[in-house]
Structure formats: structure tokens, C-alpha cells
mmCIF file of C-alpha atoms and ligand atoms in Angstrom:
data_model
loop_
_atom_site.group_PDB
_atom_site.id
_atom_site.type_symbol
_atom_site.label_atom_id
_atom_site.label_comp_id
_atom_site.label_asym_id
_atom_site.label_seq_id
_atom_site.Cartn_x
_atom_site.Cartn_y
_atom_site.Cartn_z
ATOM 1 C CA MET A 187 -25.976 -6.886 1.967
ATOM 2 C CA HIS A 188 -24.234 -4.670 4.527
ATOM 3 C CA ALA A 189 -21.147 -4.955 6.703
ATOM 4 C CA THR A 190 -18.507 -2.990 8.601
ATOM 5 C CA ALA A 191 -14.836 -3.941 8.580
ATOM 6 C CA ILE A 192 -11.581 -2.602 10.003
ATOM 7 C CA ALA A 193 -8.085 -3.031 8.532
ATOM 8 C CA PRO A 194 -4.670 -1.731 9.591
ATOM 9 C CA ALA A 195 -2.071 0.179 7.579
ATOM 10 C CA ASN A 196 1.264 -1.383 6.727
ATOM 11 C CA ILE A 197 4.717 -0.075 5.975
ATOM 12 C CA ALA A 198 6.870 -1.708 3.306
ATOM 13 C CA LEU A 199 10.387 -2.752 4.331
ATOM 14 C CA VAL A 200 11.097 -3.768 0.718
ATOM 15 C CA LYS A 201 8.996 -1.498 -1.453
ATOM 16 C CA TYR A 202 6.517 -2.066 -4.258
ATOM 17 C CA TRP A 203 7.182 0.533 -6.947
ATOM 18 C CA GLY A 204 6.261 -0.631 -10.460
ATOM 19 C CA LYS A 205 3.523 -2.667 -12.133
ATOM 20 C CA ARG A 206 3.508 -5.503 -14.629
ATOM 21 C CA ASP A 207 -0.150 -4.884 -15.505
ATOM 22 C CA ARG A 208 -1.997 -1.652 -14.746
ATOM 23 C CA ALA A 209 -5.531 -2.866 -15.476
ATOM 24 C CA LEU A 210 -5.301 -5.798 -13.047
ATOM 25 C CA ASN A 211 -2.986 -3.849 -10.736
ATOM 26 C CA LEU A 212 -0.246 -6.470 -10.764
ATOM 27 C CA PRO A 213 3.127 -5.599 -9.217
ATOM 28 C CA ALA A 214 6.312 -5.966 -11.278
ATOM 29 C CA ALA A 215 8.125 -7.415 -8.250
ATOM 30 C CA GLY A 216 7.454 -8.712 -4.748
ATOM 31 C CA SER A 217 7.503 -6.633 -1.555
ATOM 32 C CA ILE A 218 7.744 -7.183 2.207
ATOM 33 C CA SER A 219 5.910 -5.165 4.844
ATOM 34 C CA VAL A 220 5.031 -5.015 8.495
ATOM 35 C CA THR A 221 1.421 -4.423 9.473
ATOM 36 C CA LEU A 222 0.945 -1.507 11.891
ATOM 37 C CA GLY A 223 -1.223 -1.351 14.957
ATOM 38 C CA GLY A 224 -2.851 1.971 15.777
ATOM 39 C CA LEU A 225 -3.300 3.231 12.203
ATOM 40 C CA GLU A 226 -6.464 1.806 10.748
ATOM 41 C CA THR A 227 -9.446 2.329 8.461
ATOM 42 C CA ARG A 228 -13.031 1.470 9.418
ATOM 43 C CA THR A 229 -15.385 1.039 6.457
ATOM 44 C CA SER A 230 -19.137 0.488 6.367
ATOM 45 C CA LEU A 231 -20.653 -0.789 3.147
ATOM 46 C CA ARG A 232 -24.338 -1.150 2.239
ATOM 47 C CA PHE A 233 -25.559 -2.376 -1.144
ATOM 48 C CA ASP A 234 -28.833 -0.638 -1.997
ATOM 49 C CA ASP A 235 -31.117 -1.387 -4.984
ATOM 50 C CA ASP A 236 -32.412 2.231 -4.936
ATOM 51 C CA LEU A 237 -29.006 3.731 -5.712
ATOM 52 C CA GLU A 238 -28.012 4.696 -9.259
ATOM 53 C CA GLU A 239 -24.348 5.205 -8.423
ATOM 54 C CA ASP A 240 -21.987 4.426 -5.557
ATOM 55 C CA ARG A 241 -21.997 7.013 -2.745
ATOM 56 C CA VAL A 242 -18.687 7.381 -0.964
ATOM 57 C CA THR A 243 -17.637 9.446 2.051
ATOM 58 C CA LEU A 244 -14.163 9.656 3.560
ATOM 59 C CA ASN A 245 -13.967 10.962 7.145
ATOM 60 C CA GLY A 246 -17.544 12.230 6.793
ATOM 61 C CA ALA A 247 -17.044 14.224 3.556
ATOM 62 C CA MET A 248 -17.118 13.595 -0.184
ATOM 63 C CA ASP A 249 -13.664 13.192 -1.731
ATOM 64 C CA ALA A 250 -13.460 13.111 -5.536
ATOM 65 C CA GLY A 251 -10.254 11.071 -5.828
ATOM 66 C CA THR A 252 -11.384 8.442 -3.307
ATOM 67 C CA THR A 253 -14.822 8.196 -4.956
ATOM 68 C CA VAL A 254 -13.298 7.453 -8.382
ATOM 69 C CA ARG A 255 -11.071 4.696 -6.999
ATOM 70 C CA VAL A 256 -13.817 3.130 -4.843
ATOM 71 C CA ARG A 257 -16.292 3.149 -7.755
ATOM 72 C CA ARG A 258 -13.737 1.448 -10.000
ATOM 73 C CA PHE A 259 -13.183 -1.212 -7.337
ATOM 74 C CA LEU A 260 -16.925 -1.752 -6.768
ATOM 75 C CA GLN A 261 -17.486 -2.039 -10.531
ATOM 76 C CA PHE A 262 -14.922 -4.841 -10.561
ATOM 77 C CA VAL A 263 -16.750 -6.474 -7.611
ATOM 78 C CA ARG A 264 -20.126 -6.224 -9.421
ATOM 79 C CA GLU A 265 -18.704 -7.881 -12.533
ATOM 80 C CA ARG A 266 -16.729 -10.566 -10.691
ATOM 81 C CA PHE A 267 -19.456 -11.565 -8.218
ATOM 82 C CA ASP A 268 -22.509 -10.778 -10.334
ATOM 83 C CA VAL A 269 -23.934 -8.061 -8.095
ATOM 84 C CA ALA A 270 -26.594 -5.739 -9.524
ATOM 85 C CA PHE A 271 -26.566 -2.987 -6.864
ATOM 86 C CA HIS A 272 -24.617 0.133 -6.128
ATOM 87 C CA ALA A 273 -23.431 0.843 -2.599
ATOM 88 C CA HIS A 274 -23.097 3.399 0.184
ATOM 89 C CA VAL A 275 -19.520 3.395 1.488
ATOM 90 C CA GLU A 276 -18.534 5.292 4.629
ATOM 91 C CA THR A 277 -14.875 5.167 5.462
ATOM 92 C CA GLU A 278 -12.932 6.695 8.371
ATOM 93 C CA ASN A 279 -9.174 6.783 8.868
ATOM 94 C CA SER A 280 -7.609 7.064 12.310
ATOM 95 C CA PHE A 281 -4.669 8.998 10.738
ATOM 96 C CA PRO A 282 -4.040 11.719 8.074
ATOM 97 C CA THR A 283 -5.164 10.638 4.608
ATOM 98 C CA GLY A 284 -3.159 10.903 1.395
ATOM 99 C CA ALA A 285 0.143 12.011 2.890
ATOM 100 C CA GLY A 286 2.179 8.842 2.510
ATOM 101 C CA LEU A 287 0.753 6.998 5.501
ATOM 102 C CA ALA A 288 -0.620 4.177 3.358
ATOM 103 C CA SER A 289 -4.301 5.101 3.653
ATOM 104 C CA SER A 290 -5.068 3.305 0.391
ATOM 105 C CA ALA A 291 -3.592 0.109 1.897
ATOM 106 C CA SER A 292 -5.825 0.052 4.983
ATOM 107 C CA GLY A 293 -8.698 1.561 2.974
ATOM 108 C CA PHE A 294 -8.926 -1.087 0.260
ATOM 109 C CA ALA A 295 -8.134 -3.889 2.729
ATOM 110 C CA ALA A 296 -11.117 -2.769 4.851
ATOM 111 C CA LEU A 297 -13.307 -2.394 1.752
ATOM 112 C CA ALA A 298 -12.395 -5.880 0.465
ATOM 113 C CA LEU A 299 -13.225 -7.333 3.900
ATOM 114 C CA ALA A 300 -16.534 -5.437 3.977
ATOM 115 C CA VAL A 301 -17.420 -6.710 0.467
ATOM 116 C CA ASP A 302 -16.580 -10.266 1.527
ATOM 117 C CA LYS A 303 -18.829 -9.987 4.616
ATOM 118 C CA ALA A 304 -21.685 -8.084 2.940
ATOM 119 C CA LEU A 305 -21.953 -10.565 0.064
ATOM 120 C CA GLY A 306 -21.296 -13.609 2.289
ATOM 121 C CA LEU A 307 -18.462 -14.687 -0.022
ATOM 122 C CA ASP A 308 -16.247 -16.211 2.654
ATOM 123 C CA LEU A 309 -13.184 -15.943 0.415
ATOM 124 C CA PRO A 310 -10.018 -17.794 1.517
ATOM 125 C CA PRO A 311 -7.123 -15.496 2.633
ATOM 126 C CA ALA A 312 -5.250 -15.567 -0.705
ATOM 127 C CA ALA A 313 -8.365 -14.670 -2.717
ATOM 128 C CA LEU A 314 -9.248 -11.895 -0.265
ATOM 129 C CA SER A 315 -5.723 -10.471 -0.528
ATOM 130 C CA ALA A 316 -5.911 -10.628 -4.356
ATOM 131 C CA LEU A 317 -9.288 -8.846 -4.213
ATOM 132 C CA ALA A 318 -7.825 -6.021 -2.070
ATOM 133 C CA ARG A 319 -4.944 -5.779 -4.583
ATOM 134 C CA HIS A 320 -7.411 -4.715 -7.275
ATOM 135 C CA GLY A 321 -8.047 -1.584 -5.175
ATOM 136 C CA SER A 322 -4.424 -0.919 -4.261
ATOM 137 C CA GLY A 323 -1.309 -3.074 -4.510
ATOM 138 C CA SER A 324 -0.199 -2.360 -0.956
ATOM 139 C CA ALA A 325 -3.693 -3.241 0.370
ATOM 140 C CA ALA A 326 -3.047 -6.924 -0.382
ATOM 141 C CA ARG A 327 -0.452 -6.872 2.446
ATOM 142 C CA SER A 328 -2.711 -5.177 5.031
ATOM 143 C CA LEU A 329 -4.816 -8.352 5.385
ATOM 144 C CA VAL A 330 -1.827 -10.215 6.823
ATOM 145 C CA ASP A 331 -0.798 -9.967 10.498
ATOM 146 C CA GLY A 332 2.828 -9.289 11.309
ATOM 147 C CA PHE A 333 5.323 -9.488 8.449
ATOM 148 C CA ALA A 334 3.797 -9.961 4.983
ATOM 149 C CA GLU A 335 5.322 -10.889 1.651
ATOM 150 C CA MET A 336 3.551 -9.899 -1.537
ATOM 151 C CA HIS A 337 4.033 -12.386 -4.382
ATOM 152 C CA PRO A 338 3.988 -10.733 -7.816
ATOM 153 C CA GLY A 339 2.783 -13.948 -9.485
ATOM 154 C CA THR A 340 3.273 -14.948 -13.087
ATOM 155 C CA ARG A 341 -0.289 -15.640 -14.234
ATOM 156 C CA GLU A 342 -1.871 -13.261 -16.719
ATOM 157 C CA ASP A 343 -5.120 -13.147 -14.743
ATOM 158 C CA GLY A 344 -3.140 -12.126 -11.632
ATOM 159 C CA GLU A 345 -4.831 -14.629 -9.335
ATOM 160 C CA ASP A 346 -1.420 -15.683 -7.986
ATOM 161 C CA ALA A 347 -0.547 -12.097 -6.970
ATOM 162 C CA TYR A 348 -1.387 -11.919 -3.257
ATOM 163 C CA ALA A 349 0.316 -11.586 0.120
ATOM 164 C CA THR A 350 1.077 -14.275 2.691
ATOM 165 C CA GLN A 351 2.535 -14.169 6.207
ATOM 166 C CA LEU A 352 6.317 -14.274 6.405
ATOM 167 C CA ALA A 353 6.576 -14.035 10.194
ATOM 168 C CA ALA A 354 4.347 -13.446 13.218
ATOM 169 C CA PRO A 355 4.005 -9.927 14.706
ATOM 170 C CA ASP A 356 6.350 -10.760 17.595
ATOM 171 C CA ALA A 357 9.141 -12.112 15.347
ATOM 172 C CA LEU A 358 11.092 -8.871 15.895
ATOM 173 C CA PRO A 359 11.011 -6.200 18.632
ATOM 174 C CA LEU A 360 10.206 -3.516 16.074
ATOM 175 C CA SER A 361 8.395 -0.209 16.633
ATOM 176 C CA VAL A 362 7.566 2.318 13.934
ATOM 177 C CA VAL A 363 7.410 6.066 14.624
ATOM 178 C CA ALA A 364 5.853 8.198 11.886
ATOM 179 C CA ALA A 365 7.273 11.723 11.627
ATOM 180 C CA ILE A 366 4.624 13.881 9.928
ATOM 181 C CA THR A 367 6.431 16.679 8.064
ATOM 182 C CA THR A 368 3.291 18.097 6.431
ATOM 183 C CA THR A 369 -0.415 17.229 6.283
ATOM 184 C CA ALA A 370 -0.809 18.717 2.779
ATOM 185 C CA PRO A 371 -2.060 16.249 0.135
ATOM 186 C CA LYS A 372 0.717 14.653 -1.871
ATOM 187 C CA THR A 373 1.637 15.922 -5.304
ATOM 188 C CA MET A 374 1.402 12.706 -7.337
ATOM 189 C CA SER A 375 -0.407 9.420 -6.609
ATOM 190 C CA SER A 376 1.652 6.246 -6.264
ATOM 191 C CA SER A 377 0.050 4.807 -9.415
ATOM 192 C CA GLU A 378 0.998 7.839 -11.511
ATOM 193 C CA GLY A 379 4.455 8.029 -9.958
ATOM 194 C CA MET A 380 5.227 4.368 -10.685
ATOM 195 C CA GLU A 381 4.101 4.649 -14.274
ATOM 196 C CA HIS A 382 6.094 7.833 -14.792
ATOM 197 C CA CYS A 383 9.234 6.148 -13.381
ATOM 198 C CA ARG A 384 8.709 3.063 -15.563
ATOM 199 C CA LYS A 385 8.495 5.260 -18.648
ATOM 200 C CA THR A 386 11.175 7.861 -17.954
ATOM 201 C CA SER A 387 13.631 6.824 -15.230
ATOM 202 C CA PRO A 388 16.900 5.286 -16.489
ATOM 203 C CA TYR A 389 17.229 3.691 -13.019
ATOM 204 C CA HIS A 390 13.891 1.863 -13.071
ATOM 205 C CA ALA A 391 15.198 -1.476 -14.366
ATOM 206 C CA ALA A 392 18.050 -1.333 -11.835
ATOM 207 C CA TRP A 393 15.496 -0.639 -9.091
ATOM 208 C CA ILE A 394 13.425 -3.720 -10.025
ATOM 209 C CA GLY A 395 16.653 -5.768 -10.003
ATOM 210 C CA GLN A 396 17.570 -4.410 -6.540
ATOM 211 C CA VAL A 397 14.176 -5.481 -5.154
ATOM 212 C CA ALA A 398 14.978 -9.145 -5.900
ATOM 213 C CA ILE A 399 18.268 -8.844 -3.972
ATOM 214 C CA ASP A 400 16.629 -7.028 -1.045
ATOM 215 C CA LEU A 401 13.726 -9.500 -0.801
ATOM 216 C CA GLU A 402 16.150 -12.376 -0.364
ATOM 217 C CA ALA A 403 18.232 -10.477 2.222
ATOM 218 C CA MET A 404 15.126 -9.273 4.097
ATOM 219 C CA ARG A 405 13.655 -12.791 4.353
ATOM 220 C CA THR A 406 16.942 -13.973 5.865
ATOM 221 C CA ALA A 407 17.142 -11.008 8.268
ATOM 222 C CA ILE A 408 13.557 -11.480 9.513
ATOM 223 C CA ALA A 409 14.035 -15.242 9.924
ATOM 224 C CA ALA A 410 17.163 -14.538 12.003
ATOM 225 C CA ALA A 411 15.324 -11.808 14.001
ATOM 226 C CA ASP A 412 18.259 -9.538 13.098
ATOM 227 C CA LEU A 413 16.789 -6.079 13.693
ATOM 228 C CA GLY A 414 19.970 -4.293 12.598
ATOM 229 C CA ALA A 415 19.946 -6.039 9.225
ATOM 230 C CA VAL A 416 16.197 -5.440 8.777
ATOM 231 C CA GLY A 417 16.661 -1.712 9.440
ATOM 232 C CA GLU A 418 19.709 -1.350 7.226
ATOM 233 C CA ILE A 419 18.137 -3.211 4.268
ATOM 234 C CA ALA A 420 14.840 -1.301 4.653
ATOM 235 C CA GLU A 421 16.568 2.097 4.670
ATOM 236 C CA HIS A 422 18.747 1.222 1.692
ATOM 237 C CA ASN A 423 15.752 -0.135 -0.229
ATOM 238 C CA ALA A 424 13.749 3.061 0.384
ATOM 239 C CA MET A 425 16.685 5.211 -0.790
ATOM 240 C CA CYS A 426 16.971 3.115 -3.975
ATOM 241 C CA MET A 427 13.248 3.642 -4.673
ATOM 242 C CA HIS A 428 13.602 7.407 -4.188
ATOM 243 C CA ALA A 429 16.686 7.385 -6.443
ATOM 244 C CA ASP A 430 14.473 5.852 -9.164
ATOM 245 C CA MET A 431 11.917 8.628 -8.536
ATOM 246 C CA LEU A 432 14.522 11.406 -8.625
ATOM 247 C CA ALA A 433 15.930 10.061 -11.897
ATOM 248 C CA ALA A 434 12.533 10.306 -13.627
ATOM 249 C CA ARG A 435 11.892 13.145 -16.104
ATOM 250 C CA PRO A 436 10.622 15.438 -14.687
ATOM 251 C CA PRO A 437 11.662 14.075 -11.275
ATOM 252 C CA VAL A 438 9.158 12.728 -8.764
ATOM 253 C CA ARG A 439 10.301 14.341 -5.514
ATOM 254 C CA TYR A 440 8.081 13.693 -2.516
ATOM 255 C CA TRP A 441 10.581 14.964 0.074
ATOM 256 C CA ASN A 442 10.454 18.394 1.727
ATOM 257 C CA ALA A 443 13.004 20.133 3.974
ATOM 258 C CA GLY A 444 11.452 18.465 7.050
ATOM 259 C CA THR A 445 11.989 15.043 5.468
ATOM 260 C CA VAL A 446 15.738 15.716 5.208
ATOM 261 C CA THR A 447 15.879 17.125 8.746
ATOM 262 C CA VAL A 448 14.370 13.890 10.114
ATOM 263 C CA LEU A 449 16.852 11.818 8.079
ATOM 264 C CA ASP A 450 19.681 13.867 9.674
ATOM 265 C CA HIS A 451 18.312 13.349 13.183
ATOM 266 C CA VAL A 452 18.017 9.605 12.690
ATOM 267 C CA ALA A 453 21.590 9.419 11.361
ATOM 268 C CA GLU A 454 22.723 11.283 14.525
ATOM 269 C CA LEU A 455 20.728 8.906 16.730
ATOM 270 C CA ARG A 456 22.467 5.985 15.122
ATOM 271 C CA THR A 457 25.904 7.567 15.584
ATOM 272 C CA SER A 458 25.128 7.996 19.266
ATOM 273 C CA GLY A 459 24.264 4.312 19.600
ATOM 274 C CA THR A 460 20.459 4.144 19.185
ATOM 275 C CA ASP A 461 19.106 1.507 16.801
ATOM 276 C CA ALA A 462 17.027 3.559 14.351
ATOM 277 C CA TRP A 463 16.534 3.460 10.582
ATOM 278 C CA CYS A 464 14.379 5.423 8.161
ATOM 279 C CA THR A 465 11.953 4.439 5.475
ATOM 280 C CA ILE A 466 9.920 6.760 3.247
ATOM 281 C CA ASP A 467 6.978 5.929 0.964
ATOM 282 C CA ALA A 468 5.450 8.012 -1.828
ATOM 283 C CA GLY A 469 5.196 11.058 0.384
ATOM 284 C CA PRO A 470 7.222 13.409 2.610
ATOM 285 C CA GLN A 471 6.717 11.566 5.920
ATOM 286 C CA VAL A 472 9.559 9.593 7.457
ATOM 287 C CA LYS A 473 8.811 6.359 9.239
ATOM 288 C CA VAL A 474 11.518 5.549 11.761
ATOM 289 C CA LEU A 475 12.093 1.882 12.548
HETATM 290 C C1 DP6 B 793 5.678 3.684 -2.056
HETATM 291 O O1 DP6 B 793 -0.318 0.486 -3.199
HETATM 292 O O2 DP6 B 793 -0.547 3.002 -3.141
HETATM 293 O O3 DP6 B 793 3.961 2.975 -0.565
HETATM 294 O O4 DP6 B 793 -1.326 -0.176 -6.321
HETATM 295 O O5 DP6 B 793 -1.284 2.021 -7.481
HETATM 296 O O6 DP6 B 793 -2.649 1.746 -5.393
HETATM 297 P P1 DP6 B 793 -1.424 1.316 -6.177
HETATM 298 O O7 DP6 B 793 -0.170 1.810 -5.330
HETATM 299 P P2 DP6 B 793 0.062 1.788 -3.770
HETATM 300 O O8 DP6 B 793 1.657 1.947 -3.755
HETATM 301 C C2 DP6 B 793 2.414 1.896 -2.595
HETATM 302 C C3 DP6 B 793 3.781 2.398 -2.894
HETATM 303 C C4 DP6 B 793 4.680 2.584 -1.711
HETATM 304 C C5 DP6 B 793 5.496 1.334 -1.423
HETATM 305 C C6 DP6 B 793 4.777 0.183 -0.764
HETATM 306 O O9 DP6 B 793 3.850 0.381 0.031
HETATM 307 O O10 DP6 B 793 5.214 -0.950 -1.034
#
């Protein structure tokens, strides 16, 4: 009834930004990511029949937001797998939490793995990815090595919404540099931001339409190992997602002045002949491909 698991972060090259079902955490469209070495979460889980509620620590301290999300996930696990106990969860990130570096992706991927081990479930990869998705949509992709594609699925129960491998880690000579522009916690969670965009942004439907076009182009670019095309599509896709955010009412603006400065530097690098492209998640950090 106890286990420790480690999972890496990932960065989306074609972003997930919108849900078709909030309760089951089902994405409205697919997404493509690359799993990152060096940024990871280590989670220890112990089910305990003496506990009356789940106890959660993040980097050694209590964190209210993380506790709520982990408890919701463990409640789902108890109902799905008929478990009577609450759990101690200790989770450590090797990178800043909550600032757009995908800590919920590595976090819920590690927690899903720890649940699988602790309960001896031995779930097949697709079911494990779907389980992680219940914690966080992007977590479904962190269980895949290399390049992952998330399938939005069509089933109402969401069991066909999971990630599979699109290409091996060495398919492209790609490195990712994360430029940290602030370590302050972000202003709005991804879940809230997506829902707000769905309800208020006149660009949201266009964004979902663009994802279908970019998924197709990105699959082709990765299969051809065309780094230039991968970078260009990824940067354009991220800008389209942020355009959706900026068009919401009130706008969702994760960028700060440092974010724009990094974008300028990367544009200059490119002009001077260096292959470099930017992508930005629901936060102010810039990841340079
Ligand atoms: C902008 O996976 O954090 O990073 O499913 O609500 O937990 P929830 O959202 P989350 O959203 C990630 C959004 C993104 C893009 C991406 O990683 O695809």
C-alpha cells in the first residue's frame, strides 16, 4: 500500500487549451508535447487506515491548492478502485512550482504511477495515461517518452482520452531552455483560464480549429525530423493560444515585461542565424526550443 514514483515534465508543441468535459477532465482537442529530462517530480504515497483525510506536502510544506487537487484525484481513485483508505502524499519538484513549468503535469503523472504501484494495479500504458489525465490534462502526456500525442477521444466516459508516443526522444536534435522571468505564483490556474476563454473569448472557436491544423502539420514535421518546421509551428501555435487568452473578457494575460524581452532576444537570435523558437504556457516563462 505504499510506493514512490518519479515522472518528468513536458512542454506542449501544440497546446491543450480547452475542455470538452470538466468533470472528467477531457480535452476539447488533441495536443503534442515533448517530455523533458531534468525537470521532474518525485512522489511518495502511503495508504493508511488510521488517516481520516489525505495528508499532502509539496516540497516539504503544506500547500492548500495542491492539497485540494490531490484529494480530488485520490477520491476518484478510491471510487474507481474500491479503496477504503486515505493517504500520505509527499511530493518534491526539482524546479519552481506553479509558474508555468508544468508542475501539475509531472506531479499527477508521478502520483498516478505511485497509485498504480501502491495498489498493485499494473495498468496498461493507455489506462495509466487516462488515470493521470483525471489529475491534470497535460499529465497524461508526461507518462510517454519522447514526443507524445494526446488523443481527445470521443467517448463520454473519456476512456479513449490518453496519450501515446508519436516519436522516440532522439527523433529530433531538440533542446529546451526555460527562461524564468519570475518565480511568483501565477495569477490564474490553467483550468480557470481555459474555462474563462471558452465562455468569453470570441477567438476560442478559431483557436480550437487552429489546433487541428497544427496537429497535422506538427505530425508531418516530426516525422520528417524537420526542426525548423517544428519550431515555427510550435511558436505560432503558442501565439494563437495567447491570442485566445488576450481576447477573453477580462483578458487572461500571463506575460510580464521579461516575457516580451525574451521573445525579442529570440527573434534577434533567429535573425542572426541561430535556430531558436519560443513557446509559452499558462505563465510568464518562455521556453526556447
Ligand atoms: C497551457 O494540464 O495544467 O500548459 O487539465 O486543468 O490541469 P488541467 O490543465 P493543465 O493545462 C496545461 C495548459 C498548457 C498547455 C499544455 O500543456 O498543453
